[in-house]
């Protein structure tokens, strides 16, 4: 199957500070793929480079067969690649409904506006109940639903999620991961960054372990769960997960 997203030999960073050193991975249509790795490994930088928020200095990015290296964020959104950033980035004084509608920024999304709103409310019934409530008064889990909902309103083909579970209670994380599976089942491909390695490997198809700006390990979720290096680094006593 051809890749929906293909990243090859990617180099990117901030000014003279280089973060990604020849990163390579791909995401196929209708997959859920995770990027995991320790703090500062370059996961968010990868998401920013793919969505056009920072320029890459080497390598290439292809989306849907087209080279998209260094296109702008709005050009990427217009092509169907939408990023839900780390930290949600909602306006506290805006209502849930108005925030969702901010996601409707392209002709493609405008055509599908009513259908997308129905889909989001079906996926997250709480947002329907609270459509008039100000985002600043929502719980952390509800805010994350709004952030994902706003991304879905852009009618993405590929949805990038950067640490959606951050700061949420385990039961809410479970519901969130179920919602992400439902999103995929509706035909949206998902690339997710997670620190919560054990939980994320329980529902994704494949994952890449990123360390120091390049891929250290990759495989199916099942392969990685059973890989002794992953177990030692992320699940064992004194592992990155247990000390985080
Ligand atoms: N805006 C920035 N300016 C300068 N350096 C940055 C900037 N953002 C990130 N960095 C640096 O780039 C490196 C990679 O950061 P990045 O945010 O990609 O890591 P991450 O894998 O997402 O980590 P975390 O799990 O903590 O979110 C870090 O050393 C970080 O300090
Ligand atoms: Mg990050």
PDB file of C-alpha atoms and ligand atoms in Angstrom:
ATOM      1  CA  UNK A   1       0.000   0.000   0.000  1.00  0.00           C
ATOM      2  CA  UNK A   2       1.416   3.453  -0.854  1.00  0.00           C
ATOM      3  CA  UNK A   3       2.246   5.720   2.089  1.00  0.00           C
ATOM      4  CA  UNK A   4      -0.011   8.645   2.905  1.00  0.00           C
ATOM      5  CA  UNK A   5       2.883  10.377   4.671  1.00  0.00           C
ATOM      6  CA  UNK A   6       6.495   9.672   3.886  1.00  0.00           C
ATOM      7  CA  UNK A   7       9.338  11.344   5.750  1.00  0.00           C
ATOM      8  CA  UNK A   8      12.865  10.749   4.462  1.00  0.00           C
ATOM      9  CA  UNK A   9      16.190  11.871   5.920  1.00  0.00           C
ATOM     10  CA  UNK A  10      14.560  14.832   7.663  1.00  0.00           C
ATOM     11  CA  UNK A  11      16.738  17.492   9.291  1.00  0.00           C
ATOM     12  CA  UNK A  12      15.185  20.348  11.270  1.00  0.00           C
ATOM     13  CA  UNK A  13      15.804  22.453  14.364  1.00  0.00           C
ATOM     14  CA  UNK A  14      15.694  25.936  15.782  1.00  0.00           C
ATOM     15  CA  UNK A  15      18.225  28.395  14.367  1.00  0.00           C
ATOM     16  CA  UNK A  16      21.635  26.797  14.689  1.00  0.00           C
ATOM     17  CA  UNK A  17      20.303  24.164  17.093  1.00  0.00           C
ATOM     18  CA  UNK A  18      19.734  21.000  15.131  1.00  0.00           C
ATOM     19  CA  UNK A  19      17.122  18.573  16.553  1.00  0.00           C
ATOM     20  CA  UNK A  20      16.220  16.082  13.822  1.00  0.00           C
ATOM     21  CA  UNK A  21      19.085  14.184  12.228  1.00  0.00           C
ATOM     22  CA  UNK A  22      17.899  12.250   9.203  1.00  0.00           C
ATOM     23  CA  UNK A  23      14.565  11.105  10.600  1.00  0.00           C
ATOM     24  CA  UNK A  24      12.687   8.619   8.414  1.00  0.00           C
ATOM     25  CA  UNK A  25       9.267   7.041   8.829  1.00  0.00           C
ATOM     26  CA  UNK A  26       5.983   6.579   7.029  1.00  0.00           C
ATOM     27  CA  UNK A  27       2.266   6.364   7.719  1.00  0.00           C
ATOM     28  CA  UNK A  28      -0.077   4.381   5.509  1.00  0.00           C
ATOM     29  CA  UNK A  29      -3.694   5.215   4.845  1.00  0.00           C
ATOM     30  CA  UNK A  30      -6.053   4.300   7.717  1.00  0.00           C
ATOM     31  CA  UNK A  31      -3.235   3.410  10.089  1.00  0.00           C
ATOM     32  CA  UNK A  32      -2.750   4.731  13.594  1.00  0.00           C
ATOM     33  CA  UNK A  33       0.988   5.240  14.034  1.00  0.00           C
ATOM     34  CA  UNK A  34       2.668   6.428  17.232  1.00  0.00           C
ATOM     35  CA  UNK A  35       5.899   8.338  17.787  1.00  0.00           C
ATOM     36  CA  UNK A  36       7.289   7.649  21.251  1.00  0.00           C
ATOM     37  CA  UNK A  37      10.544   8.609  22.936  1.00  0.00           C
ATOM     38  CA  UNK A  38      11.919  10.499  25.890  1.00  0.00           C
ATOM     39  CA  UNK A  39      11.563  14.210  26.645  1.00  0.00           C
ATOM     40  CA  UNK A  40      13.434  16.346  24.161  1.00  0.00           C
ATOM     41  CA  UNK A  41      13.825  13.493  21.645  1.00  0.00           C
ATOM     42  CA  UNK A  42      12.318  15.618  18.866  1.00  0.00           C
ATOM     43  CA  UNK A  43       8.728  14.355  18.647  1.00  0.00           C
ATOM     44  CA  UNK A  44       7.054  17.773  18.713  1.00  0.00           C
ATOM     45  CA  UNK A  45       9.708  19.139  16.357  1.00  0.00           C
ATOM     46  CA  UNK A  46       8.790  16.334  13.930  1.00  0.00           C
ATOM     47  CA  UNK A  47       5.091  17.263  14.120  1.00  0.00           C
ATOM     48  CA  UNK A  48       5.961  20.944  13.549  1.00  0.00           C
ATOM     49  CA  UNK A  49       8.131  20.167  10.521  1.00  0.00           C
ATOM     50  CA  UNK A  50       5.463  17.946   8.935  1.00  0.00           C
ATOM     51  CA  UNK A  51       2.730  20.536   9.442  1.00  0.00           C
ATOM     52  CA  UNK A  52       4.847  23.405   8.096  1.00  0.00           C
ATOM     53  CA  UNK A  53       5.286  25.270  11.401  1.00  0.00           C
ATOM     54  CA  UNK A  54       9.075  25.080  11.140  1.00  0.00           C
ATOM     55  CA  UNK A  55      11.262  24.802   8.065  1.00  0.00           C
ATOM     56  CA  UNK A  56      13.275  21.659   7.529  1.00  0.00           C
ATOM     57  CA  UNK A  57      16.904  22.003   6.516  1.00  0.00           C
ATOM     58  CA  UNK A  58      17.302  18.677   4.742  1.00  0.00           C
ATOM     59  CA  UNK A  59      15.449  15.590   3.596  1.00  0.00           C
ATOM     60  CA  UNK A  60      11.923  15.421   2.259  1.00  0.00           C
ATOM     61  CA  UNK A  61       8.277  15.088   3.249  1.00  0.00           C
ATOM     62  CA  UNK A  62       5.698  13.636   0.889  1.00  0.00           C
ATOM     63  CA  UNK A  63       1.971  13.732   1.600  1.00  0.00           C
ATOM     64  CA  UNK A  64      -0.458  11.889  -0.651  1.00  0.00           C
ATOM     65  CA  UNK A  65       2.248  11.380  -3.255  1.00  0.00           C
ATOM     66  CA  UNK A  66       3.085  15.096  -3.478  1.00  0.00           C
ATOM     67  CA  UNK A  67       6.292  16.627  -2.139  1.00  0.00           C
ATOM     68  CA  UNK A  68       5.204  18.997   0.644  1.00  0.00           C
ATOM     69  CA  UNK A  69       8.571  19.791   2.257  1.00  0.00           C
ATOM     70  CA  UNK A  70       8.445  23.342   3.647  1.00  0.00           C
ATOM     71  CA  UNK A  71       4.904  24.201   2.564  1.00  0.00           C
ATOM     72  CA  UNK A  72       3.093  26.555   4.965  1.00  0.00           C
ATOM     73  CA  UNK A  73       0.676  25.327   7.673  1.00  0.00           C
ATOM     74  CA  UNK A  74      -2.328  26.631   5.732  1.00  0.00           C
ATOM     75  CA  UNK A  75      -1.146  24.857   2.570  1.00  0.00           C
ATOM     76  CA  UNK A  76      -0.881  21.634   4.596  1.00  0.00           C
ATOM     77  CA  UNK A  77      -4.357  22.084   6.109  1.00  0.00           C
ATOM     78  CA  UNK A  78      -5.754  22.676   2.624  1.00  0.00           C
ATOM     79  CA  UNK A  79      -4.216  19.339   1.587  1.00  0.00           C
ATOM     80  CA  UNK A  80      -5.835  17.547   4.523  1.00  0.00           C
ATOM     81  CA  UNK A  81      -3.009  17.394   7.083  1.00  0.00           C
ATOM     82  CA  UNK A  82      -4.090  18.898  10.388  1.00  0.00           C
ATOM     83  CA  UNK A  83      -2.171  19.103  13.675  1.00  0.00           C
ATOM     84  CA  UNK A  84      -3.681  19.217  17.173  1.00  0.00           C
ATOM     85  CA  UNK A  85      -0.760  20.766  19.062  1.00  0.00           C
ATOM     86  CA  UNK A  86       0.700  19.917  22.442  1.00  0.00           C
ATOM     87  CA  UNK A  87      -1.100  21.875  25.164  1.00  0.00           C
ATOM     88  CA  UNK A  88      -4.456  22.216  23.316  1.00  0.00           C
ATOM     89  CA  UNK A  89      -4.134  25.990  22.677  1.00  0.00           C
ATOM     90  CA  UNK A  90      -7.766  26.999  23.184  1.00  0.00           C
ATOM     91  CA  UNK A  91      -9.081  30.500  23.856  1.00  0.00           C
ATOM     92  CA  UNK A  92     -10.629  30.366  27.350  1.00  0.00           C
ATOM     93  CA  UNK A  93     -13.239  33.051  26.530  1.00  0.00           C
ATOM     94  CA  UNK A  94     -14.550  31.276  23.428  1.00  0.00           C
ATOM     95  CA  UNK A  95     -17.483  28.840  23.455  1.00  0.00           C
ATOM     96  CA  UNK A  96     -17.107  25.191  22.488  1.00  0.00           C
ATOM     97  CA  UNK A  97     -19.137  25.659  19.300  1.00  0.00           C
ATOM     98  CA  UNK A  98     -17.262  28.772  18.156  1.00  0.00           C
ATOM     99  CA  UNK A  99     -13.952  27.018  18.828  1.00  0.00           C
ATOM    100  CA  UNK A 100     -15.001  24.030  16.746  1.00  0.00           C
ATOM    101  CA  UNK A 101     -15.996  26.350  13.902  1.00  0.00           C
ATOM    102  CA  UNK A 102     -12.501  27.904  13.907  1.00  0.00           C
ATOM    103  CA  UNK A 103     -11.430  24.591  12.357  1.00  0.00           C
ATOM    104  CA  UNK A 104     -13.553  25.354   9.274  1.00  0.00           C
ATOM    105  CA  UNK A 105     -10.930  27.295   7.360  1.00  0.00           C
ATOM    106  CA  UNK A 106     -10.815  25.823   3.873  1.00  0.00           C
ATOM    107  CA  UNK A 107     -13.405  25.370   1.096  1.00  0.00           C
ATOM    108  CA  UNK A 108     -13.153  21.594   1.599  1.00  0.00           C
ATOM    109  CA  UNK A 109     -13.968  21.982   5.309  1.00  0.00           C
ATOM    110  CA  UNK A 110     -16.763  24.506   4.559  1.00  0.00           C
ATOM    111  CA  UNK A 111     -18.474  22.017   2.235  1.00  0.00           C
ATOM    112  CA  UNK A 112     -18.466  19.429   5.003  1.00  0.00           C
ATOM    113  CA  UNK A 113     -19.177  21.763   7.936  1.00  0.00           C
ATOM    114  CA  UNK A 114     -22.568  20.379   9.029  1.00  0.00           C
ATOM    115  CA  UNK A 115     -21.523  16.775   8.540  1.00  0.00           C
ATOM    116  CA  UNK A 116     -18.270  17.342  10.453  1.00  0.00           C
ATOM    117  CA  UNK A 117     -20.087  19.018  13.350  1.00  0.00           C
ATOM    118  CA  UNK A 118     -22.458  16.045  13.547  1.00  0.00           C
ATOM    119  CA  UNK A 119     -19.494  13.660  13.530  1.00  0.00           C
ATOM    120  CA  UNK A 120     -17.701  15.579  16.305  1.00  0.00           C
ATOM    121  CA  UNK A 121     -20.824  15.722  18.493  1.00  0.00           C
ATOM    122  CA  UNK A 122     -21.438  12.008  17.941  1.00  0.00           C
ATOM    123  CA  UNK A 123     -17.848  11.216  18.876  1.00  0.00           C
ATOM    124  CA  UNK A 124     -17.897  13.520  21.899  1.00  0.00           C
ATOM    125  CA  UNK A 125     -21.539  13.888  23.086  1.00  0.00           C
ATOM    126  CA  UNK A 126     -20.329  16.048  25.985  1.00  0.00           C
ATOM    127  CA  UNK A 127     -19.347  18.765  23.536  1.00  0.00           C
ATOM    128  CA  UNK A 128     -22.894  18.847  22.175  1.00  0.00           C
ATOM    129  CA  UNK A 129     -24.287  19.244  25.698  1.00  0.00           C
ATOM    130  CA  UNK A 130     -21.742  21.980  26.415  1.00  0.00           C
ATOM    131  CA  UNK A 131     -21.675  23.720  23.045  1.00  0.00           C
ATOM    132  CA  UNK A 132     -22.403  27.131  24.607  1.00  0.00           C
ATOM    133  CA  UNK A 133     -19.934  26.789  27.488  1.00  0.00           C
ATOM    134  CA  UNK A 134     -16.683  28.770  27.565  1.00  0.00           C
ATOM    135  CA  UNK A 135     -13.595  26.609  26.913  1.00  0.00           C
ATOM    136  CA  UNK A 136     -11.819  28.026  29.966  1.00  0.00           C
ATOM    137  CA  UNK A 137     -14.460  26.450  32.231  1.00  0.00           C
ATOM    138  CA  UNK A 138     -14.160  22.921  30.783  1.00  0.00           C
ATOM    139  CA  UNK A 139     -12.298  20.046  32.440  1.00  0.00           C
ATOM    140  CA  UNK A 140      -8.922  19.002  30.999  1.00  0.00           C
ATOM    141  CA  UNK A 141     -10.473  16.004  29.239  1.00  0.00           C
ATOM    142  CA  UNK A 142     -13.241  18.131  27.724  1.00  0.00           C
ATOM    143  CA  UNK A 143     -10.690  20.687  26.544  1.00  0.00           C
ATOM    144  CA  UNK A 144      -8.763  17.930  24.794  1.00  0.00           C
ATOM    145  CA  UNK A 145     -12.005  16.812  23.100  1.00  0.00           C
ATOM    146  CA  UNK A 146     -12.536  20.388  21.850  1.00  0.00           C
ATOM    147  CA  UNK A 147      -8.970  20.551  20.529  1.00  0.00           C
ATOM    148  CA  UNK A 148      -9.396  17.266  18.642  1.00  0.00           C
ATOM    149  CA  UNK A 149     -12.891  18.293  17.518  1.00  0.00           C
ATOM    150  CA  UNK A 150     -11.522  21.553  16.097  1.00  0.00           C
ATOM    151  CA  UNK A 151      -8.927  19.507  14.180  1.00  0.00           C
ATOM    152  CA  UNK A 152     -11.650  17.239  12.789  1.00  0.00           C
ATOM    153  CA  UNK A 153     -13.670  20.270  11.633  1.00  0.00           C
ATOM    154  CA  UNK A 154     -10.835  20.910   9.143  1.00  0.00           C
ATOM    155  CA  UNK A 155     -11.866  17.625   7.461  1.00  0.00           C
ATOM    156  CA  UNK A 156      -8.416  16.052   7.717  1.00  0.00           C
ATOM    157  CA  UNK A 157      -7.158  13.044   5.855  1.00  0.00           C
ATOM    158  CA  UNK A 158      -4.268  12.791   8.331  1.00  0.00           C
ATOM    159  CA  UNK A 159      -4.708  13.986  11.906  1.00  0.00           C
ATOM    160  CA  UNK A 160      -1.554  14.663  13.962  1.00  0.00           C
ATOM    161  CA  UNK A 161      -2.068  14.491  17.732  1.00  0.00           C
ATOM    162  CA  UNK A 162       0.733  15.710  20.005  1.00  0.00           C
ATOM    163  CA  UNK A 163       0.401  14.214  23.490  1.00  0.00           C
ATOM    164  CA  UNK A 164      -3.390  14.290  23.728  1.00  0.00           C
ATOM    165  CA  UNK A 165      -3.387  12.377  27.020  1.00  0.00           C
ATOM    166  CA  UNK A 166      -1.128  14.815  28.874  1.00  0.00           C
ATOM    167  CA  UNK A 167      -2.434  15.559  32.371  1.00  0.00           C
ATOM    168  CA  UNK A 168      -5.590  13.437  32.032  1.00  0.00           C
ATOM    169  CA  UNK A 169      -6.789  10.770  34.467  1.00  0.00           C
ATOM    170  CA  UNK A 170      -6.396   7.125  33.319  1.00  0.00           C
ATOM    171  CA  UNK A 171     -10.147   6.561  32.752  1.00  0.00           C
ATOM    172  CA  UNK A 172     -10.354   9.688  30.583  1.00  0.00           C
ATOM    173  CA  UNK A 173      -7.249   8.586  28.671  1.00  0.00           C
ATOM    174  CA  UNK A 174      -8.942   5.269  27.947  1.00  0.00           C
ATOM    175  CA  UNK A 175     -12.024   7.036  26.540  1.00  0.00           C
ATOM    176  CA  UNK A 176      -9.820   9.359  24.520  1.00  0.00           C
ATOM    177  CA  UNK A 177      -7.888   6.475  22.955  1.00  0.00           C
ATOM    178  CA  UNK A 178     -11.209   4.774  22.119  1.00  0.00           C
ATOM    179  CA  UNK A 179     -12.347   7.995  20.417  1.00  0.00           C
ATOM    180  CA  UNK A 180      -9.103   8.061  18.400  1.00  0.00           C
ATOM    181  CA  UNK A 181      -9.781   4.484  17.257  1.00  0.00           C
ATOM    182  CA  UNK A 182     -13.323   5.572  16.243  1.00  0.00           C
ATOM    183  CA  UNK A 183     -11.832   8.499  14.290  1.00  0.00           C
ATOM    184  CA  UNK A 184      -9.648   6.065  12.353  1.00  0.00           C
ATOM    185  CA  UNK A 185     -12.608   3.768  11.745  1.00  0.00           C
ATOM    186  CA  UNK A 186     -14.317   6.726  10.078  1.00  0.00           C
ATOM    187  CA  UNK A 187     -11.473   6.884   7.564  1.00  0.00           C
ATOM    188  CA  UNK A 188      -9.070   9.406   9.108  1.00  0.00           C
ATOM    189  CA  UNK A 189      -5.423   8.327   9.371  1.00  0.00           C
ATOM    190  CA  UNK A 190      -3.775   9.218  12.692  1.00  0.00           C
ATOM    191  CA  UNK A 191      -0.195  10.007  13.740  1.00  0.00           C
ATOM    192  CA  UNK A 192       0.020  10.332  17.519  1.00  0.00           C
ATOM    193  CA  UNK A 193       2.853  11.377  19.837  1.00  0.00           C
ATOM    194  CA  UNK A 194       2.621   9.838  23.302  1.00  0.00           C
ATOM    195  CA  UNK A 195       4.676   9.547  26.476  1.00  0.00           C
ATOM    196  CA  UNK A 196       2.258   6.992  27.795  1.00  0.00           C
ATOM    197  CA  UNK A 197       4.057   4.208  25.920  1.00  0.00           C
ATOM    198  CA  UNK A 198       2.359   1.160  27.365  1.00  0.00           C
ATOM    199  CA  UNK A 199      -1.157   2.555  26.828  1.00  0.00           C
ATOM    200  CA  UNK A 200      -0.481   3.832  23.337  1.00  0.00           C
ATOM    201  CA  UNK A 201       0.966   0.492  22.195  1.00  0.00           C
ATOM    202  CA  UNK A 202      -2.308  -1.130  23.261  1.00  0.00           C
ATOM    203  CA  UNK A 203      -4.291   0.495  20.429  1.00  0.00           C
ATOM    204  CA  UNK A 204      -1.995   1.722  17.637  1.00  0.00           C
ATOM    205  CA  UNK A 205      -0.950  -0.342  14.596  1.00  0.00           C
ATOM    206  CA  UNK A 206       2.730   0.602  14.498  1.00  0.00           C
ATOM    207  CA  UNK A 207       5.139   2.813  16.389  1.00  0.00           C
ATOM    208  CA  UNK A 208       8.532   4.473  16.026  1.00  0.00           C
ATOM    209  CA  UNK A 209      10.827   5.063  18.988  1.00  0.00           C
ATOM    210  CA  UNK A 210      12.612   8.380  18.452  1.00  0.00           C
ATOM    211  CA  UNK A 211      15.760   9.251  20.382  1.00  0.00           C
ATOM    212  CA  UNK A 212      18.081  12.180  19.693  1.00  0.00           C
ATOM    213  CA  UNK A 213      16.253  13.173  16.544  1.00  0.00           C
ATOM    214  CA  UNK A 214      16.307   9.877  14.699  1.00  0.00           C
ATOM    215  CA  UNK A 215      14.423   6.582  14.704  1.00  0.00           C
ATOM    216  CA  UNK A 216      15.960   4.131  17.129  1.00  0.00           C
ATOM    217  CA  UNK A 217      13.449   1.305  16.770  1.00  0.00           C
ATOM    218  CA  UNK A 218      10.245   0.649  14.878  1.00  0.00           C
ATOM    219  CA  UNK A 219       7.727  -2.100  14.400  1.00  0.00           C
ATOM    220  CA  UNK A 220       4.159  -3.212  14.969  1.00  0.00           C
ATOM    221  CA  UNK A 221       2.741  -2.394  18.389  1.00  0.00           C
ATOM    222  CA  UNK A 222       2.927  -6.084  19.235  1.00  0.00           C
ATOM    223  CA  UNK A 223       6.599  -6.355  18.260  1.00  0.00           C
ATOM    224  CA  UNK A 224       7.497  -3.322  20.337  1.00  0.00           C
ATOM    225  CA  UNK A 225       5.537  -4.422  23.410  1.00  0.00           C
ATOM    226  CA  UNK A 226       7.550  -7.646  23.355  1.00  0.00           C
ATOM    227  CA  UNK A 227      10.894  -6.015  22.577  1.00  0.00           C
ATOM    228  CA  UNK A 228      13.235  -6.265  25.609  1.00  0.00           C
ATOM    229  CA  UNK A 229      14.852  -2.884  24.817  1.00  0.00           C
ATOM    230  CA  UNK A 230      11.447  -1.175  24.869  1.00  0.00           C
ATOM    231  CA  UNK A 231      10.438  -3.036  28.015  1.00  0.00           C
ATOM    232  CA  UNK A 232      13.664  -1.980  29.773  1.00  0.00           C
ATOM    233  CA  UNK A 233      13.538   1.611  28.628  1.00  0.00           C
ATOM    234  CA  UNK A 234       9.833   2.298  29.083  1.00  0.00           C
ATOM    235  CA  UNK A 235       8.162  -0.326  31.285  1.00  0.00           C
ATOM    236  CA  UNK A 236      10.782  -1.545  33.759  1.00  0.00           C
ATOM    237  CA  UNK A 237      11.799  -0.346  37.203  1.00  0.00           C
ATOM    238  CA  UNK A 238      13.648   2.950  36.775  1.00  0.00           C
ATOM    239  CA  UNK A 239      12.355   3.200  33.204  1.00  0.00           C
ATOM    240  CA  UNK A 240      11.576   6.531  31.554  1.00  0.00           C
ATOM    241  CA  UNK A 241       7.855   5.895  32.065  1.00  0.00           C
ATOM    242  CA  UNK A 242       8.077   5.012  35.731  1.00  0.00           C
ATOM    243  CA  UNK A 243      10.155   8.079  36.592  1.00  0.00           C
ATOM    244  CA  UNK A 244       8.128  10.545  34.490  1.00  0.00           C
TER     245      UNK A 244
HETATM  246  N1  LIG B   1      11.150  26.836  20.026  1.00  0.00           N
HETATM  247  C1  LIG B   1      12.286  26.234  20.344  1.00  0.00           C
HETATM  248  N2  LIG B   1      13.468  26.912  20.331  1.00  0.00           N
HETATM  249  C2  LIG B   1      14.637  26.301  20.638  1.00  0.00           C
HETATM  250  N3  LIG B   1      14.753  25.010  20.984  1.00  0.00           N
HETATM  251  C3  LIG B   1      13.610  24.291  21.028  1.00  0.00           C
HETATM  252  C4  LIG B   1      12.329  24.858  20.720  1.00  0.00           C
HETATM  253  N4  LIG B   1      11.390  23.895  20.865  1.00  0.00           N
HETATM  254  C5  LIG B   1      12.052  22.795  21.239  1.00  0.00           C
HETATM  255  N5  LIG B   1      13.376  23.006  21.339  1.00  0.00           N
HETATM  256  C6  LIG B   1      14.404  22.019  21.701  1.00  0.00           C
HETATM  257  O1  LIG B   1      14.398  20.979  20.736  1.00  0.00           O
HETATM  258  C7  LIG B   1      14.603  19.715  21.346  1.00  0.00           C
HETATM  259  C8  LIG B   1      13.481  18.769  20.966  1.00  0.00           C
HETATM  260  O2  LIG B   1      12.265  19.293  21.498  1.00  0.00           O
HETATM  261  P1  LIG B   1      10.854  18.650  21.190  1.00  0.00           P
HETATM  262  O3  LIG B   1       9.843  19.613  21.721  1.00  0.00           O
HETATM  263  O4  LIG B   1      10.766  18.273  19.773  1.00  0.00           O
HETATM  264  O5  LIG B   1      10.910  17.324  22.072  1.00  0.00           O
HETATM  265  P2  LIG B   1       9.786  16.263  22.405  1.00  0.00           P
HETATM  266  O6  LIG B   1      10.302  14.937  21.946  1.00  0.00           O
HETATM  267  O7  LIG B   1       8.488  16.706  21.871  1.00  0.00           O
HETATM  268  O8  LIG B   1       9.806  16.294  24.006  1.00  0.00           O
HETATM  269  P3  LIG B   1       8.601  16.202  25.073  1.00  0.00           P
HETATM  270  O9  LIG B   1       8.342  14.743  25.235  1.00  0.00           O
HETATM  271  O10 LIG B   1       9.185  16.794  26.307  1.00  0.00           O
HETATM  272  O11 LIG B   1       7.426  16.973  24.546  1.00  0.00           O
HETATM  273  C9  LIG B   1      14.700  19.980  22.846  1.00  0.00           C
HETATM  274  O12 LIG B   1      16.058  19.974  23.200  1.00  0.00           O
HETATM  275  C10 LIG B   1      14.094  21.364  23.012  1.00  0.00           C
HETATM  276  O13 LIG B   1      14.693  22.057  24.084  1.00  0.00           O
HETATM  277 MG1  LIG B   2       6.709  17.299  22.748  1.00  0.00          MG
END
